[in-house]
mmCIF file of C-alpha atoms and ligand atoms in Angstrom:
data_model
loop_
_atom_site.group_PDB
_atom_site.id
_atom_site.type_symbol
_atom_site.label_atom_id
_atom_site.label_comp_id
_atom_site.label_asym_id
_atom_site.label_seq_id
_atom_site.Cartn_x
_atom_site.Cartn_y
_atom_site.Cartn_z
ATOM 1 C CA MET A 1 0.157 -0.119 -0.038
ATOM 2 C CA VAL A 2 1.372 3.542 -0.862
ATOM 3 C CA GLN A 3 1.632 6.332 1.200
ATOM 4 C CA THR A 4 -1.108 9.026 0.554
ATOM 5 C CA ASP A 5 -1.517 12.648 1.868
ATOM 6 C CA PRO A 6 -5.718 13.549 2.619
ATOM 7 C CA ASN A 7 -4.435 17.191 2.355
ATOM 8 C CA CYS A 8 -2.649 16.948 -1.053
ATOM 9 C CA ILE A 9 -4.504 18.070 -3.908
ATOM 10 C CA PHE A 10 -3.191 15.195 -6.022
ATOM 11 C CA CYS A 11 -3.692 12.496 -3.549
ATOM 12 C CA ARG A 12 -7.450 13.612 -3.818
ATOM 13 C CA ILE A 13 -7.643 13.615 -7.572
ATOM 14 C CA VAL A 14 -5.917 9.800 -7.468
ATOM 15 C CA ALA A 15 -8.441 8.781 -4.612
ATOM 16 C CA GLY A 16 -11.284 10.362 -6.959
ATOM 17 C CA THR A 17 -12.764 12.809 -4.224
ATOM 18 C CA ILE A 18 -11.628 15.961 -6.723
ATOM 19 C CA PRO A 19 -12.326 15.279 -10.300
ATOM 20 C CA CYS A 20 -9.828 15.145 -13.214
ATOM 21 C CA HIS A 21 -9.809 14.702 -16.818
ATOM 22 C CA LYS A 22 -8.147 11.403 -16.778
ATOM 23 C CA VAL A 23 -5.884 10.341 -19.941
ATOM 24 C CA TYR A 24 -4.429 7.094 -18.284
ATOM 25 C CA GLU A 25 -4.167 5.127 -15.102
ATOM 26 C CA ASP A 26 -2.521 2.059 -13.991
ATOM 27 C CA ASP A 27 -1.559 0.539 -10.651
ATOM 28 C CA HIS A 28 1.211 2.810 -10.065
ATOM 29 C CA VAL A 29 0.579 6.123 -12.161
ATOM 30 C CA LEU A 30 -1.916 8.533 -13.332
ATOM 31 C CA ALA A 31 -2.189 10.933 -15.931
ATOM 32 C CA PHE A 32 -4.838 13.721 -16.286
ATOM 33 C CA LEU A 33 -4.680 16.935 -18.176
ATOM 34 C CA ASP A 34 -3.661 19.960 -16.349
ATOM 35 C CA ILE A 35 -6.231 22.575 -15.124
ATOM 36 C CA GLY A 36 -4.101 25.616 -16.488
ATOM 37 C CA PRO A 37 -2.403 24.647 -19.347
ATOM 38 C CA LEU A 38 0.541 26.234 -21.368
ATOM 39 C CA SER A 39 -0.648 24.681 -24.426
ATOM 40 C CA ARG A 40 -3.209 22.044 -25.731
ATOM 41 C CA GLY A 41 -2.607 18.547 -24.718
ATOM 42 C CA HIS A 42 -0.438 19.697 -21.230
ATOM 43 C CA THR A 43 -0.554 16.702 -19.414
ATOM 44 C CA LEU A 44 0.300 16.002 -15.814
ATOM 45 C CA VAL A 45 2.032 12.426 -15.104
ATOM 46 C CA ILE A 46 1.827 11.460 -11.252
ATOM 47 C CA PRO A 47 2.887 8.419 -9.114
ATOM 48 C CA LYS A 48 -0.183 7.104 -7.245
ATOM 49 C CA GLY A 49 1.688 7.185 -3.922
ATOM 50 C CA HIS A 50 2.371 10.566 -2.213
ATOM 51 C CA TRP A 51 6.218 12.046 -2.356
ATOM 52 C CA ALA A 52 6.772 15.722 -2.589
ATOM 53 C CA THR A 53 10.023 15.458 -4.847
ATOM 54 C CA LEU A 54 11.467 13.240 -7.300
ATOM 55 C CA GLU A 55 14.615 12.042 -5.493
ATOM 56 C CA GLN A 56 12.429 10.755 -2.627
ATOM 57 C CA VAL A 57 10.316 8.415 -5.156
ATOM 58 C CA SER A 58 10.706 4.779 -4.786
ATOM 59 C CA ASP A 59 12.456 2.731 -7.569
ATOM 60 C CA GLU A 60 9.444 1.016 -8.279
ATOM 61 C CA ALA A 61 6.862 4.419 -8.875
ATOM 62 C CA GLY A 62 10.011 5.762 -10.644
ATOM 63 C CA ALA A 63 10.190 2.673 -13.204
ATOM 64 C CA ALA A 64 6.500 2.936 -13.439
ATOM 65 C CA ILE A 65 6.464 6.384 -14.602
ATOM 66 C CA GLY A 66 9.586 5.899 -16.938
ATOM 67 C CA ARG A 67 7.700 2.863 -18.536
ATOM 68 C CA VAL A 68 4.687 5.001 -19.604
ATOM 69 C CA LEU A 69 6.188 8.559 -20.273
ATOM 70 C CA PRO A 70 7.102 7.632 -23.911
ATOM 71 C CA ARG A 71 4.004 6.208 -24.702
ATOM 72 C CA LEU A 72 2.008 8.970 -22.967
ATOM 73 C CA ALA A 73 3.986 11.500 -24.782
ATOM 74 C CA ARG A 74 2.990 9.935 -28.255
ATOM 75 C CA ALA A 75 -0.709 9.999 -27.111
ATOM 76 C CA VAL A 76 -0.246 13.885 -26.762
ATOM 77 C CA LEU A 77 1.481 14.477 -29.815
ATOM 78 C CA ASN A 78 -0.427 12.441 -32.066
ATOM 79 C CA ALA A 79 -3.488 13.899 -30.442
ATOM 80 C CA THR A 80 -2.929 17.600 -30.866
ATOM 81 C CA GLY A 81 -0.363 17.386 -34.222
ATOM 82 C CA ALA A 82 2.497 18.625 -32.112
ATOM 83 C CA LYS A 83 6.000 17.575 -33.148
ATOM 84 C CA GLU A 84 7.942 19.228 -30.406
ATOM 85 C CA TRP A 85 7.070 19.282 -26.873
ATOM 86 C CA ASN A 86 9.023 19.372 -23.133
ATOM 87 C CA LEU A 87 9.008 17.148 -20.260
ATOM 88 C CA LEU A 88 9.139 19.721 -17.061
ATOM 89 C CA GLN A 89 9.565 18.279 -13.510
ATOM 90 C CA ASN A 90 10.045 21.047 -10.563
ATOM 91 C CA ASN A 91 11.111 20.266 -7.307
ATOM 92 C CA GLY A 92 10.782 22.938 -4.510
ATOM 93 C CA ARG A 93 9.320 26.497 -4.625
ATOM 94 C CA ALA A 94 12.571 28.085 -5.817
ATOM 95 C CA ALA A 95 12.511 25.457 -8.613
ATOM 96 C CA HIS A 96 8.550 26.573 -9.275
ATOM 97 C CA GLN A 97 7.029 23.499 -7.587
ATOM 98 C CA VAL A 98 3.628 24.757 -6.289
ATOM 99 C CA VAL A 99 1.944 20.847 -5.953
ATOM 100 C CA ASP A 100 3.990 18.977 -3.457
ATOM 101 C CA HIS A 101 3.094 15.822 -5.218
ATOM 102 C CA VAL A 102 5.763 14.703 -7.960
ATOM 103 C CA HIS A 103 4.461 15.497 -11.144
ATOM 104 C CA PHE A 104 5.890 15.316 -14.473
ATOM 105 C CA HIS A 105 4.608 18.008 -17.296
ATOM 106 C CA ILE A 106 4.223 16.793 -20.733
ATOM 107 C CA ILE A 107 3.789 20.354 -22.634
ATOM 108 C CA PRO A 108 3.432 20.094 -26.181
ATOM 109 C CA LYS A 109 5.294 23.420 -28.089
ATOM 110 C CA ILE A 110 2.676 24.516 -30.619
ATOM 111 C CA GLY A 111 3.213 27.963 -31.942
ATOM 112 C CA ASP A 112 3.845 30.421 -29.475
ATOM 113 C CA THR A 113 2.206 28.257 -27.060
ATOM 114 C CA GLY A 114 4.224 26.022 -24.530
ATOM 115 C CA LEU A 115 7.007 26.385 -22.164
ATOM 116 C CA GLY A 116 9.062 29.290 -22.109
ATOM 117 C CA LEU A 117 12.556 28.867 -20.621
ATOM 118 C CA ASP A 118 15.265 31.093 -19.654
ATOM 119 C CA TRP A 119 18.736 29.139 -19.774
ATOM 120 C CA PRO A 120 21.793 31.163 -18.476
ATOM 121 C CA ALA A 121 24.363 28.780 -19.164
ATOM 122 C CA GLY A 122 27.732 29.128 -17.256
ATOM 123 C CA LYS A 123 30.718 27.198 -18.293
ATOM 124 C CA LEU A 124 32.282 23.790 -16.727
ATOM 125 C CA ALA A 125 35.603 24.060 -15.775
ATOM 126 C CA GLY A 126 37.827 20.685 -15.551
ATOM 127 C CA GLU A 127 38.924 20.878 -12.135
ATOM 128 C CA ASN A 128 35.619 21.496 -10.551
ATOM 129 C CA ALA A 129 34.092 18.751 -12.694
ATOM 130 C CA LYS A 130 36.717 16.133 -10.913
ATOM 131 C CA ALA A 131 36.121 17.180 -7.671
ATOM 132 C CA LEU A 132 32.246 17.107 -8.394
ATOM 133 C CA LEU A 133 32.373 13.837 -9.830
ATOM 134 C CA ASN A 134 34.133 12.481 -6.957
ATOM 135 C CA ALA A 135 31.466 13.651 -4.502
ATOM 136 C CA MET A 136 28.611 12.598 -6.486
ATOM 137 C CA ARG A 137 29.823 8.968 -7.464
ATOM 138 C CA GLN A 138 30.051 8.739 -3.583
ATOM 139 C CA GLN A 139 26.709 9.314 -2.949
ATOM 140 C CA LEU A 140 25.536 6.792 -5.763
HETATM 141 P P1 LIG B 1 4.152 23.004 -10.279
HETATM 142 O O1 LIG B 1 4.372 24.332 -10.466
HETATM 143 O O2 LIG B 1 3.700 22.293 -9.060
HETATM 144 O O3 LIG B 1 5.312 21.941 -11.064
HETATM 145 O O4 LIG B 1 2.795 22.671 -11.304
HETATM 146 C C1 LIG B 1 1.594 22.247 -10.581
HETATM 147 C C2 LIG B 1 0.419 21.710 -11.784
HETATM 148 O O5 LIG B 1 -0.783 21.694 -11.527
HETATM 149 C C3 LIG B 1 0.123 23.133 -12.550
HETATM 150 O O6 LIG B 1 0.534 23.365 -14.060
HETATM 151 C C4 LIG B 1 -1.063 23.510 -12.149
HETATM 152 O O7 LIG B 1 -2.036 24.028 -13.354
HETATM 153 C C5 LIG B 1 -1.516 21.931 -11.952
HETATM 154 N N1 LIG B 1 -2.795 21.666 -10.965
HETATM 155 C C6 LIG B 1 -2.917 22.499 -9.953
HETATM 156 N N2 LIG B 1 -4.014 22.055 -9.198
HETATM 157 C C7 LIG B 1 -4.624 21.343 -10.269
HETATM 158 C C8 LIG B 1 -5.885 20.466 -10.341
HETATM 159 O O8 LIG B 1 -6.792 20.521 -9.248
HETATM 160 N N3 LIG B 1 -6.257 19.661 -11.314
HETATM 161 C C9 LIG B 1 -5.671 19.775 -12.210
HETATM 162 N N4 LIG B 1 -5.890 18.828 -13.289
HETATM 163 N N5 LIG B 1 -4.350 20.149 -12.158
HETATM 164 C C10 LIG B 1 -4.043 21.499 -11.438
HETATM 165 ZN ZN1 LIG B 2 0.138 13.595 -2.749
#
């Protein structure tokens, strides 16, 4: 049995106490239309269990989402006629997360609609990369 939070809006959508426009459902995953779409077909994909951010999700729930994301994306693209799209997944307020239940956005790019992005790229220095890699690999 997965954990749920009775105060969480997405857990209540999973439970069926708040309605949604359901796109897809299996034992682990629910996909539904975003109520405030950035473009036609904007779809949210969530684990049925409640975790606030992606790094907390169980391997099983993460795998279940990964398994269906390409198929859901194909459905969104084929239904809308969009050819380009973004996958967005926000974690934490500063990273633009509003609903504290892990969710992936499938956002078609249709004309001017879809995701807008600022991408202030830095430069990766070799020495910094080495220290960073060591630190990260020790955590895996
Ligand atoms: P975040 O900024 O947390 O990544 O995105 C949350 C998303 O959830 C927003 O795009 C917002 O429109 C959507 N959303 C919030 N509440 C509801 C709801 O009750 N129903 C649906 N379908 N989408 C919601
Ligand atoms: Zn929840």
